Coordinates of C-alpha atoms in Angstrom, one line a residue:
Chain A
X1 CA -10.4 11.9 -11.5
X2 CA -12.7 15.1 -12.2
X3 CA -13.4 15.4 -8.2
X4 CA -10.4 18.0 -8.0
X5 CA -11.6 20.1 -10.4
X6 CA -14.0 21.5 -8.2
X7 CA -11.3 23.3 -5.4
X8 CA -9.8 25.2 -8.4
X9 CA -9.5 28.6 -7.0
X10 CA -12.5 28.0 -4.5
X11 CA -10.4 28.2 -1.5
X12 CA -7.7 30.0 0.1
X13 CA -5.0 29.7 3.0
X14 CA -5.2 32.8 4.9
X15 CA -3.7 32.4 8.8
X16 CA -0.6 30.4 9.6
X17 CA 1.2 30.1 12.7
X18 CA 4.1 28.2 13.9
X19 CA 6.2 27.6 17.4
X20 CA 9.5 28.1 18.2
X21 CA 11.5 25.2 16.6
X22 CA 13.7 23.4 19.1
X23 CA 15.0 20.0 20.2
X24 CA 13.4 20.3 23.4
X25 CA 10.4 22.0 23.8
X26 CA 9.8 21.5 27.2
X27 CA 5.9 21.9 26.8
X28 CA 3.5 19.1 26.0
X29 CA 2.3 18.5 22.3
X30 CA -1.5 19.5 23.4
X31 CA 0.3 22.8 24.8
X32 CA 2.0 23.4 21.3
X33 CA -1.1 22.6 19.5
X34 CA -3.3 24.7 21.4
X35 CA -0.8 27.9 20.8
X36 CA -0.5 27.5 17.0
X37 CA -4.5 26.9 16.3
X38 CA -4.6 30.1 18.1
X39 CA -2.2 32.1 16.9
X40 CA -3.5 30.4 13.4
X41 CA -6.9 31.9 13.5
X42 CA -6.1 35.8 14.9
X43 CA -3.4 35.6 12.2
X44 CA -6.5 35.1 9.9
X45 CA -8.9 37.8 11.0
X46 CA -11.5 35.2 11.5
X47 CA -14.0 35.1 15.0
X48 CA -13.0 32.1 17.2
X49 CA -16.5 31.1 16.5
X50 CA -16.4 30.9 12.9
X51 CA -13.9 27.9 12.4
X52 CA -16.5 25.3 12.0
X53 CA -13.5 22.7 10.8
X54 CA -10.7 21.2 12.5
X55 CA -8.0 18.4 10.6
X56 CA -4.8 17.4 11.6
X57 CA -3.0 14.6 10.4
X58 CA -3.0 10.9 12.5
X59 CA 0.3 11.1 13.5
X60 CA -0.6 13.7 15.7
X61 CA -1.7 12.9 19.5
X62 CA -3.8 15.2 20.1
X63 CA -7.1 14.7 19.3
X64 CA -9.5 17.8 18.0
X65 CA -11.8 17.7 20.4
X66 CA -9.1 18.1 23.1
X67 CA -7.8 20.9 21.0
X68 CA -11.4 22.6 20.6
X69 CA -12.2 22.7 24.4
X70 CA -8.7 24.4 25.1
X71 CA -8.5 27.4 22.0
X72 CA -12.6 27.9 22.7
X73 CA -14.6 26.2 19.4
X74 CA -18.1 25.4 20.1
X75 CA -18.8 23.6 17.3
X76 CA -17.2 22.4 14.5
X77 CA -18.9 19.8 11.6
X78 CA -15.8 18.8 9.3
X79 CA -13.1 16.7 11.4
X80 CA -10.5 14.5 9.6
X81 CA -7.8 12.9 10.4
X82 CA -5.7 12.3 7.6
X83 CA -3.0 10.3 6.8
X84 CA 0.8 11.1 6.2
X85 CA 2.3 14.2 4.3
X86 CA 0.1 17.0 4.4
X87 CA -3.2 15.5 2.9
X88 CA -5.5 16.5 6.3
X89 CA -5.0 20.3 4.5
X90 CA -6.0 18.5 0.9
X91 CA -9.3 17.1 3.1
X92 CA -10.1 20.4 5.0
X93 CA -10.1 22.4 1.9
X94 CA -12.2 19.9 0.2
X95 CA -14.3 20.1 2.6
X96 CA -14.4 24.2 2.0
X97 CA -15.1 23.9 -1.4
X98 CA -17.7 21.4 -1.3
X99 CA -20.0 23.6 1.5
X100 CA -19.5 21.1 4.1
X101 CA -18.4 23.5 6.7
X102 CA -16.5 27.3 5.8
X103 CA -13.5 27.7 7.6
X104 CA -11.0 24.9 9.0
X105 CA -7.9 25.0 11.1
X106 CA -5.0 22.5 10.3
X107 CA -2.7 22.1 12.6
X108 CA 0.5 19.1 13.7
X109 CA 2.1 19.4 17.0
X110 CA 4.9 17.0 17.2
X111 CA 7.6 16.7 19.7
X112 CA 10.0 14.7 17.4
X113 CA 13.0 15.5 19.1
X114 CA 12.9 15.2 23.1
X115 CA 10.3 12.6 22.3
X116 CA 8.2 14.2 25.1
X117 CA 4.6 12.8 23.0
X118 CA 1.0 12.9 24.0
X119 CA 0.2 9.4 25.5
X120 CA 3.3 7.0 25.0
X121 CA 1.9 4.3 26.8
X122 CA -1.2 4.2 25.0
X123 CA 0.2 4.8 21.6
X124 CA 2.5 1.8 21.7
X125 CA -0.9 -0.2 22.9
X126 CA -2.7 1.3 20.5
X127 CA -0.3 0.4 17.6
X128 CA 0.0 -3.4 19.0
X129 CA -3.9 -3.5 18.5
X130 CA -4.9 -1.4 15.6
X131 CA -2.3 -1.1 12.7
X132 CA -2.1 -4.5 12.2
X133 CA -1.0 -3.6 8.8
X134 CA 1.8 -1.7 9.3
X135 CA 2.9 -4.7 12.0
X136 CA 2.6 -6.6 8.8
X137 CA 5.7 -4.8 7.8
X138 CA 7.3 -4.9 10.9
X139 CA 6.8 -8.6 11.0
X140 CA 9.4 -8.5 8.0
X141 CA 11.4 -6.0 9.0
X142 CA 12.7 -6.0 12.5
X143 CA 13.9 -9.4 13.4
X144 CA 16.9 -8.1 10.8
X145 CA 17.5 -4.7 12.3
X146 CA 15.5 -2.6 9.7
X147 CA 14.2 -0.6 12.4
X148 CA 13.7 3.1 11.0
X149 CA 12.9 5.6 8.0
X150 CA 16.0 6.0 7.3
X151 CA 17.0 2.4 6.6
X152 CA 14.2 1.8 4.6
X153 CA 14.9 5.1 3.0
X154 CA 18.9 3.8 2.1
X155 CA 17.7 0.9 0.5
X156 CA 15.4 2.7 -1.9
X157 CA 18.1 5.3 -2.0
X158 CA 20.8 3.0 -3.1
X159 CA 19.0 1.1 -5.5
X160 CA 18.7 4.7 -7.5
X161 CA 22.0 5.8 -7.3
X162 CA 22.4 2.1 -8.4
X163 CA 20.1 2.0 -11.5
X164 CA 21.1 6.0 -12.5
X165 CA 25.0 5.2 -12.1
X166 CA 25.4 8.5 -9.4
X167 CA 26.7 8.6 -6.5
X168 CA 25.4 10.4 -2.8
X169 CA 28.0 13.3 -3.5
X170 CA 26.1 14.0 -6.3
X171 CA 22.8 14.8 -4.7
X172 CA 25.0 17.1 -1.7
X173 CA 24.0 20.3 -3.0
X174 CA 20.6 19.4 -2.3
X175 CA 21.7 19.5 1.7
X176 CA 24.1 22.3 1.3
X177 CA 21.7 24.9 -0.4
X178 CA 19.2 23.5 2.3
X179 CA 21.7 24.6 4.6
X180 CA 22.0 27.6 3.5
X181 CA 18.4 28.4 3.3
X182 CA 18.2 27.2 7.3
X183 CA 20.9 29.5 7.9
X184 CA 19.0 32.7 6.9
X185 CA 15.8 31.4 8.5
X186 CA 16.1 32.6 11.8
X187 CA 13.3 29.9 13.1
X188 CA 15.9 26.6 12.5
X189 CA 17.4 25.4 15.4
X190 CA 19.9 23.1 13.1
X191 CA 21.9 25.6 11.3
X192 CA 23.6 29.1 12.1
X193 CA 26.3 29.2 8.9
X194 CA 25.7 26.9 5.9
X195 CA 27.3 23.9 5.0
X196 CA 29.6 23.8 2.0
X197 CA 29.3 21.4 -0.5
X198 CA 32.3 20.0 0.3
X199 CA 30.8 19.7 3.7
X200 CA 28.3 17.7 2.8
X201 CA 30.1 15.5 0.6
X202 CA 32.4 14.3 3.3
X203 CA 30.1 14.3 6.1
X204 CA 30.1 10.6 7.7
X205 CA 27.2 7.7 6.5
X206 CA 24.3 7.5 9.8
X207 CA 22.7 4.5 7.4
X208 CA 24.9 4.1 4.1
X209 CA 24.5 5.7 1.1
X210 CA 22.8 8.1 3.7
X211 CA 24.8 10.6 5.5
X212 CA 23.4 12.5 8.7
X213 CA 22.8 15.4 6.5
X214 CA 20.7 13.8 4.4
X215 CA 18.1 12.8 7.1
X216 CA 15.7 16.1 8.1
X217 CA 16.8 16.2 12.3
X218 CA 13.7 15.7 14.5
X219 CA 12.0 18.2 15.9
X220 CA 10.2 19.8 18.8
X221 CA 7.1 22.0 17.7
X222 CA 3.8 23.3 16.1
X223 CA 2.2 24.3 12.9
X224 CA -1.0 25.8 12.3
X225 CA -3.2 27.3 9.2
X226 CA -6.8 28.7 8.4
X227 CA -8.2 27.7 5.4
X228 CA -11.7 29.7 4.2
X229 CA -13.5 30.3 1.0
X230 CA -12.2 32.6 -1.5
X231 CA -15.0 34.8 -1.3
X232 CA -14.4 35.3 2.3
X233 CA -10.7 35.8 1.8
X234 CA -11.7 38.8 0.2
X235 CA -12.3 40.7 3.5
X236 CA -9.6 39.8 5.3
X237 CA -5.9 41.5 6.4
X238 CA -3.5 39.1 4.7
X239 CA -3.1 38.5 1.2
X240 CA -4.9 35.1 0.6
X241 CA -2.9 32.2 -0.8
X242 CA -5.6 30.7 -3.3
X243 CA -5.3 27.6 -3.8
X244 CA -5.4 26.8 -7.7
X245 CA -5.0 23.2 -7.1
X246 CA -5.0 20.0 -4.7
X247 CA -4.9 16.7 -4.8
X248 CA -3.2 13.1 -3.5
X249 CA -2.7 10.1 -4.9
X250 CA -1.3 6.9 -3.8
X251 CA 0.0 4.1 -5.8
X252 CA 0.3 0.0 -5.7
X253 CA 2.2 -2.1 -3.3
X254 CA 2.7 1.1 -1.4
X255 CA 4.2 1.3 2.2
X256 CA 5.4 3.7 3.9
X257 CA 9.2 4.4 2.9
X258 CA 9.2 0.3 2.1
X259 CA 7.4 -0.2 -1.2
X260 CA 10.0 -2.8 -2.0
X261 CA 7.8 -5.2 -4.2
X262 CA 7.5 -2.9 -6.9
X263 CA 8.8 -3.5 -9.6
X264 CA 10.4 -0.1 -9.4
X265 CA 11.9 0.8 -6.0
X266 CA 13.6 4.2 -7.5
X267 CA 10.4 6.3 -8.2
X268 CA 7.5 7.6 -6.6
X269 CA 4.9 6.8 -9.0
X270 CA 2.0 8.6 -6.4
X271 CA 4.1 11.8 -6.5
X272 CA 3.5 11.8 -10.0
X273 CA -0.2 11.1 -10.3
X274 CA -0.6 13.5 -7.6
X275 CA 1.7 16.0 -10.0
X276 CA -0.2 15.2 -13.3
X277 CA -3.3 16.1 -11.8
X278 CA -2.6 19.8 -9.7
X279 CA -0.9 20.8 -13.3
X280 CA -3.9 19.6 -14.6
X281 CA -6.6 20.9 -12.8
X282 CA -4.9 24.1 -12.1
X283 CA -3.9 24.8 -16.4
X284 CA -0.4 25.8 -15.8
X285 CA 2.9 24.8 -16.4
X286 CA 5.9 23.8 -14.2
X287 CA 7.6 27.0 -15.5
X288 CA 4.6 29.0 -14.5
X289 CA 6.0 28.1 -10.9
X290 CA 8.3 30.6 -9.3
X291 CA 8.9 28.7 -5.9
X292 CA 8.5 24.9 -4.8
X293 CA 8.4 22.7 -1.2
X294 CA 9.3 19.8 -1.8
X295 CA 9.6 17.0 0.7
X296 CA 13.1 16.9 1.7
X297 CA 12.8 14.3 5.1
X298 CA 15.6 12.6 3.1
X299 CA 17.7 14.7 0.9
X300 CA 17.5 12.0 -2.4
X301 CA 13.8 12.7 -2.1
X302 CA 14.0 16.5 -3.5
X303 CA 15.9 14.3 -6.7
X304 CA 12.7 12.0 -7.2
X305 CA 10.4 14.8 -7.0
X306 CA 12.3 16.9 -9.4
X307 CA 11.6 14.2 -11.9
X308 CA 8.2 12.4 -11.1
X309 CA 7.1 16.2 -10.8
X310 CA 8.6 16.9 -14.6
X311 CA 11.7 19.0 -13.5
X312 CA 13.9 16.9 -15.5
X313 CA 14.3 13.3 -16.5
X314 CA 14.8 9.9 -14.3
X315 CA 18.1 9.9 -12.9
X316 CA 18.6 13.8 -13.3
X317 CA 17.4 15.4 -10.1
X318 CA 21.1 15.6 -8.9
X319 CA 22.0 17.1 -11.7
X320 CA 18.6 19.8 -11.8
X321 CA 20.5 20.7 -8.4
X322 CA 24.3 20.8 -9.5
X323 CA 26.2 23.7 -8.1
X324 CA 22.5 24.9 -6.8
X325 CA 22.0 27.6 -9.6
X326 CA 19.4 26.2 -10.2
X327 CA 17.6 26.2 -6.4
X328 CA 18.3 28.9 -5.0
X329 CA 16.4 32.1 -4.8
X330 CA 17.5 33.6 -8.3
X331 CA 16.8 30.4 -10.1
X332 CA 14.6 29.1 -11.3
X333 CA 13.3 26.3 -9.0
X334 CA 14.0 28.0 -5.6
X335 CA 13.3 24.7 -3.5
X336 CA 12.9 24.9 0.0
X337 CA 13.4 28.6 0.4
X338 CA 12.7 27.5 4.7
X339 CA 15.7 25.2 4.3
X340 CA 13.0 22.5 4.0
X341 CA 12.8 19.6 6.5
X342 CA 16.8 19.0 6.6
X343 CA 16.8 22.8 8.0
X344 CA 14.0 23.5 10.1
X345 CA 13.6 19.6 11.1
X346 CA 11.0 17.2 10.1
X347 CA 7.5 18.6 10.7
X348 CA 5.0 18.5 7.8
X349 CA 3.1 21.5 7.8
X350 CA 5.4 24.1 8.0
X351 CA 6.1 23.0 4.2
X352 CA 2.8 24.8 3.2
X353 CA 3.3 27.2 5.3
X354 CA 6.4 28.2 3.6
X355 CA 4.8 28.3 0.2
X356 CA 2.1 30.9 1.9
X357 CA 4.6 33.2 3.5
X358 CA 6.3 33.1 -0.2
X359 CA 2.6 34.2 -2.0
X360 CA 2.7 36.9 1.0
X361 CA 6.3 38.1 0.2
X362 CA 6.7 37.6 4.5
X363 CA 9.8 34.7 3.3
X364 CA 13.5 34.8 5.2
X365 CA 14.4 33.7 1.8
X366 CA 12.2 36.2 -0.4
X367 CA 11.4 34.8 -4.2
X368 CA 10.7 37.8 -6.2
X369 CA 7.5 38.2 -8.0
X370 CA 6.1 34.8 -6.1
X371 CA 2.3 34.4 -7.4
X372 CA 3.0 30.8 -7.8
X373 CA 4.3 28.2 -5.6
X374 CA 4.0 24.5 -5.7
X375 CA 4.2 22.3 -2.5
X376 CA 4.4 18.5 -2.7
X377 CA 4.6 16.2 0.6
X378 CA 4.5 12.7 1.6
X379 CA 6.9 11.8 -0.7
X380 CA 7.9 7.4 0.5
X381 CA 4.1 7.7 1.3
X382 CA 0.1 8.4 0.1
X383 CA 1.7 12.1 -1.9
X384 CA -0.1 14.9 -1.8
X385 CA 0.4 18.5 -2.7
X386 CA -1.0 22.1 -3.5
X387 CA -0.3 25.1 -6.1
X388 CA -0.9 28.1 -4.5
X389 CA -1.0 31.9 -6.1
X390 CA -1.8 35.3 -5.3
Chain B
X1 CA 8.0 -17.4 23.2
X2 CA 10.2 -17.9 26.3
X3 CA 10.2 -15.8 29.4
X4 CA 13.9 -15.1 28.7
X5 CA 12.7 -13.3 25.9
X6 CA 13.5 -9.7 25.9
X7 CA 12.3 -7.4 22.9
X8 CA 14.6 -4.2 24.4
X9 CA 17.6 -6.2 23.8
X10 CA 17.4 -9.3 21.8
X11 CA 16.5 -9.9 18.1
X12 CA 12.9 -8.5 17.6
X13 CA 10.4 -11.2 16.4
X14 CA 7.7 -11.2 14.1
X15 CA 4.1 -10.9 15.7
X16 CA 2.2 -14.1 16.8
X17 CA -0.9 -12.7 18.1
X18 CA -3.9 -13.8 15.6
X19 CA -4.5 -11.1 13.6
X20 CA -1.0 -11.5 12.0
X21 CA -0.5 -14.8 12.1
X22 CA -3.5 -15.9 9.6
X23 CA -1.5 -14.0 6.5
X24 CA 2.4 -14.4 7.7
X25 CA 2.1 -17.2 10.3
X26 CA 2.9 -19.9 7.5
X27 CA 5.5 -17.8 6.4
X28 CA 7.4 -18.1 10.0
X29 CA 6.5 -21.6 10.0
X30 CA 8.1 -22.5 6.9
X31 CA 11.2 -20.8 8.4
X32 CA 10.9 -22.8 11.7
X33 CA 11.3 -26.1 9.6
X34 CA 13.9 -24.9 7.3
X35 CA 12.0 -23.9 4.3
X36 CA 11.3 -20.6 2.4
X37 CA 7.5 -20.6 2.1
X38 CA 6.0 -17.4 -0.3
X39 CA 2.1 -17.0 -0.7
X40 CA 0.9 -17.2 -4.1
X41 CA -2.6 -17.3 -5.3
X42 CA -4.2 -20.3 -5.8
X43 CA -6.1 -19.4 -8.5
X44 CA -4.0 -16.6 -10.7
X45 CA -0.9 -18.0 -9.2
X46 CA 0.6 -14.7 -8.6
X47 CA 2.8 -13.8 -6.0
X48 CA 1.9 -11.6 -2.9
X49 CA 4.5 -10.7 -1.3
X50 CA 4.0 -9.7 1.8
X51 CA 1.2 -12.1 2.4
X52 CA -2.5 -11.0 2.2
X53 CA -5.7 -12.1 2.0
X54 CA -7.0 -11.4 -1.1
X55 CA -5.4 -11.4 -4.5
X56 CA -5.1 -8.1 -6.2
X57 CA -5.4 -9.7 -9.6
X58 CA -7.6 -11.6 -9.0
X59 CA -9.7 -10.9 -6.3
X60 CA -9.3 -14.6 -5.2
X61 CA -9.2 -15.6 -1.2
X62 CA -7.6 -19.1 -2.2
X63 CA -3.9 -19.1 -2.2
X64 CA -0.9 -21.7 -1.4
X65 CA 2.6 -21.6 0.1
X66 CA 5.0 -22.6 -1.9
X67 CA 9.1 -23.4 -1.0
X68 CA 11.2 -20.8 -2.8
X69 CA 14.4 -22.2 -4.3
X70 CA 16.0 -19.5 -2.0
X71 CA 18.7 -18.7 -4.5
X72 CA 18.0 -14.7 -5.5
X73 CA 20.4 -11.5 -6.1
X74 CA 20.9 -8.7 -3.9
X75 CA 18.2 -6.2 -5.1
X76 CA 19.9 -3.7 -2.9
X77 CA 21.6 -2.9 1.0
X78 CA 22.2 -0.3 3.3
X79 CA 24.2 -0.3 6.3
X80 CA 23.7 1.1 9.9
X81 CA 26.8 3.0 11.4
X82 CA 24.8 2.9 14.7
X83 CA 23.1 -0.1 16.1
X84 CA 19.9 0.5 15.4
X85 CA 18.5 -1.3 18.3
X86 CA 21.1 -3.8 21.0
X87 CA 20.9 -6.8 18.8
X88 CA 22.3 -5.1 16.3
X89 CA 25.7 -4.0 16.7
X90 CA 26.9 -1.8 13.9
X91 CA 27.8 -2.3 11.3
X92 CA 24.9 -3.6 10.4
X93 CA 23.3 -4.4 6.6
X94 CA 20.3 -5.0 5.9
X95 CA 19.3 -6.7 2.2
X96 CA 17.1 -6.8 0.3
X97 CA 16.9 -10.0 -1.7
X98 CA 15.1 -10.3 -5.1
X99 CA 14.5 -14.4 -5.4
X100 CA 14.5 -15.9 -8.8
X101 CA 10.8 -16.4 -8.4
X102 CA 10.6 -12.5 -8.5
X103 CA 9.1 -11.7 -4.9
X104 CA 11.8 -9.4 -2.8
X105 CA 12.1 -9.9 0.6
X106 CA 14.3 -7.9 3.4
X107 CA 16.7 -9.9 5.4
X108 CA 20.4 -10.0 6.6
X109 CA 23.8 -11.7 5.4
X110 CA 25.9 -13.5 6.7
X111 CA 29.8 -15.0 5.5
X112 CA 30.4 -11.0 4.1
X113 CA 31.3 -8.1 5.0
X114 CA 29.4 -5.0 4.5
X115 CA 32.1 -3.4 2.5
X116 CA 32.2 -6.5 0.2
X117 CA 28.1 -6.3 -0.7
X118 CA 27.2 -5.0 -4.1
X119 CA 24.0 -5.0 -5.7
X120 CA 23.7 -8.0 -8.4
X121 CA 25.2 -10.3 -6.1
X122 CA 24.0 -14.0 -5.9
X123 CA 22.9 -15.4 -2.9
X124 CA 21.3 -18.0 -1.3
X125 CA 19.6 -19.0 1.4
X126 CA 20.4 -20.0 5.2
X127 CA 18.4 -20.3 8.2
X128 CA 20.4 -19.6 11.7
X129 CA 19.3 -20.0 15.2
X130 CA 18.7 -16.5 16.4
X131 CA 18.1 -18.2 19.9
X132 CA 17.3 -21.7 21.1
X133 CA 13.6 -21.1 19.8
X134 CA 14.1 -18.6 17.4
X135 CA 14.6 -19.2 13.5
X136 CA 15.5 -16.5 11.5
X137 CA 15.8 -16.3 7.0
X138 CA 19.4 -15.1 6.1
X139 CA 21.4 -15.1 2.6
X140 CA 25.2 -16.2 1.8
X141 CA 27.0 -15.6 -1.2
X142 CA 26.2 -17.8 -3.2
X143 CA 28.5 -21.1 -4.1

């Protein structure tokens, strides 16, 4: 794996945009899109006619070259469409730092929430006809009511608490401290006081041994962010995010939120390739980092990452997060400092673009001295995941 | 598939169309007929579960069905506290089964309730008439 040594400090994040967050955006996906790439690229100081890059991730609807004749790019020659957590960003600055094209725009546009998507019609066609694979699941799964995520989730999730003799109450600070993270983030839609602990604890199962607050709500709306060289970072009005490291990894028998012939169901083993090799390539350690996004779309997620990530051992991420000393913004691990998925809603992207505003200082949830953040996403999933500094 | 059939409302059913049907087709025949059927290569004899058509061990296309004892433990569960979908009225669990051959598979039980599951369990196999033409895999505690 020496291919990701070559982004080490090559590239930089510097433009990111995102919608209003909402459960009911009343505007179409392509709409959304269109406003973040935008916003994205003046936020970057780059000419319209300079972003010669576009990547979004598949789940997306909307396809670039829609996207390019509404925001106005002539031309672009990277275009990826990447798959799950936040790996089209790992692609497009790839891309930057091998000279394939100079600046890309990532952006998702998802309305989760009102359900209001870019072609319904065609996107249950095309899943009947294409991802025969992930029918492969569903040929298991459905005719016994595993349906969603979230079951698939509880079964992994209740195997760990199984295997490391917790229980759910022990991972609720990791909801309540995202709760209270939402609540000073005036973006969420979810949460205008934070939840206790107590709270948390108590709230009722939606799929047992997961509560509703442990599932990050759907949402309505749009992320966007300009990646360029460093070189060219140099010149322009915001403090670049550099990126020190990126990389993915996936693992065997994976599936998405179902790996369940593994012979370990209570890990993610890609999370901690994909770990091993940003400390690698970048040379620091995980106490150099003074802010982390984790993927929270189910709270006992942030617990596995904590340990595949070498946070603390197997079995101890509920413990890494006891009382939340630990997470909050004078600990320190501040995790999430956006409220993460379970605050702002479940909308990869806006992960990254957390750990940016952090390198900026521009946070709702301000880490002090912030030169190094760590994001990891597509945690059930392909991981992947960036260290950023100033 | 009957006309009657109606995927909004009664038990979803695993895909028949072709491209499925040449790894897990066997696998819903065996169930038709009563039997547990899991794919194992024909040359390495190692399991893949779900089927597939090429073994990761050994790169072998060969493989072979063959019957599960359908005795296993409950690997783990989770439980719905909102129907998921109409066919499903909650409570519902979902299982997931580890058989003694080692292979795990997702399924439902029946003859428990879901406060009574707990992981380690031992179960064993049934096969229930989910409609007239429709044979689904479940588990039971075991005897």
């Amino acid at each position: 794996m020496t291919t990701t040594r070559t982004v080490k400090d090559k590239t930089a994040i510097v433009g990111v945009a995102v919608s209003e967050f909402s459960r009911d955006s009343g505007r179409t996906e392509y709409s959304l899109a269109a406003q973040v790439v935008r916003d994205a690229v003046v936020d970057s100081g780059l000419s319209f006619d300079e972003i010669d890059g576009i990547v979004k991730d598949i789940s997306d609807g909307i396809d670039p070259m829609y996207l390019q004749k509404a925001v106005g790019i002539e031309h672009a020659q990277f275009a990826s469409d990447s798959h799950w957590g936040t790996s089209a960003i790992v692609s497009g600055i790839t891309a930057v730092a091998a000279g394939i094209c100079k600046n890309v725009v990532y952006y998702r546009s998802v309305n989760g929430a009102s359900k209001r998507r870019a072609g319904n019609d065609f996107r249950a066609a095309k899943e009947m006809q294409d991802e025969s694979l992930d029918l492969l699941r569903y040929d298991f799964y459905s005719p016994f009511g595993l349906l969603t995520p979230s079951g698939m989730a509880a079964l992994c999730a209740r195997r760990y608490l199984h295997r490391y003799g917790v229980d759910m109450s022990d991972l609720a600070w990791i909801p309540a401290v995202a709760s209270e993270y939402a609540a000073a983030n005036p973006r969420s839609a979810f949460f205008e006081k934070p939840m206790s602990f107590e709270e948390c604890a108590d709230s009722p199962a939606e799929v047992d041994p997961l509560r509703a607050v442990d599932c990050a709500p759907d949402v309505d709306g749009a992320v966007a962010l300009v990646i360029t060289s460093a070189e060219r970072a140099k010149d322009l009005p915001h403090p670049p995010a550099i990126v020190m490291a990126a990389a993915q990894a996936t693992s065997t028998e994976g599936e998405l939120f179902s790996s369940f012939n593994r012979p370990d169901i209570t890990g993610l083993p890609e999370m901690k390739l994909m770990g091993d090799e940003l400390f690698r390539v970048a040379g620091v350690q995980r106490s150099d980092v003074k802010a982390a996004q984790f993927d929270d779309r189910f709270s006992f997620l942030v617990a596995m990452q904590l340990e595949e990530l070498g946070y603390c051992e197997r079995g101890d991420g509920g413990a890494f997060c006891a009382k939340g000393e630990r997470i909050r913004r004078d600990g320190d691990l501040p995790l999430n400092t956006n409220g993460g998925f379970l605050g702002e809603g479940f909308l990869y992207g806006a992960n990254v673009i957390e750990a940016v505003r952090q390198i900026r200082g521009t946070s709702s949830s301000q880490v002090e001295n912030a030169d190094l953040v760590l994001v990891a996403s597509g945690a059930g999933g392909p991981a992947d995941g960036l260290l950023l500094r100033r | 598939m009957t006309s009657s059939y109606d995927p909004t409302r009664d038990v979803p059913r695993p895909a028949r169309w072709e491209v499925l049907y040449r790894s897990s087709g066997p696998f819903w025949d065996g169930v038709a007929s009563g039997k547990l059927l899991l794919q194992r290569c024909a040359s390495c004899a190692r399991w893949l579960t779900p089927p597939r058509p090429m073994c990761p061990g050994c790169q072998s296309r060969e493989h072979e069905w063959v019957q599960s004892t359908g005795r296993g433990t409950v690997h783990s569960f989770a439980t719905y506290r909102h129907a998921p979908h109409p066919a499903f009225p909650a409570p519902h669990s979902v299982v997931l089964v580890e058989l003694e051959e080692g292979p795990r598979l997702v399924s439902s039980l029946v003859g428990i309730a879901p406060e009574n599951i707990a992981v380690g369990q031992a179960v064993e196999v049934v096969f229930t008439h989910a409609a007239d033409d429709f044979t689904l895999f479940q588990f039971k505690p075991a005897a």
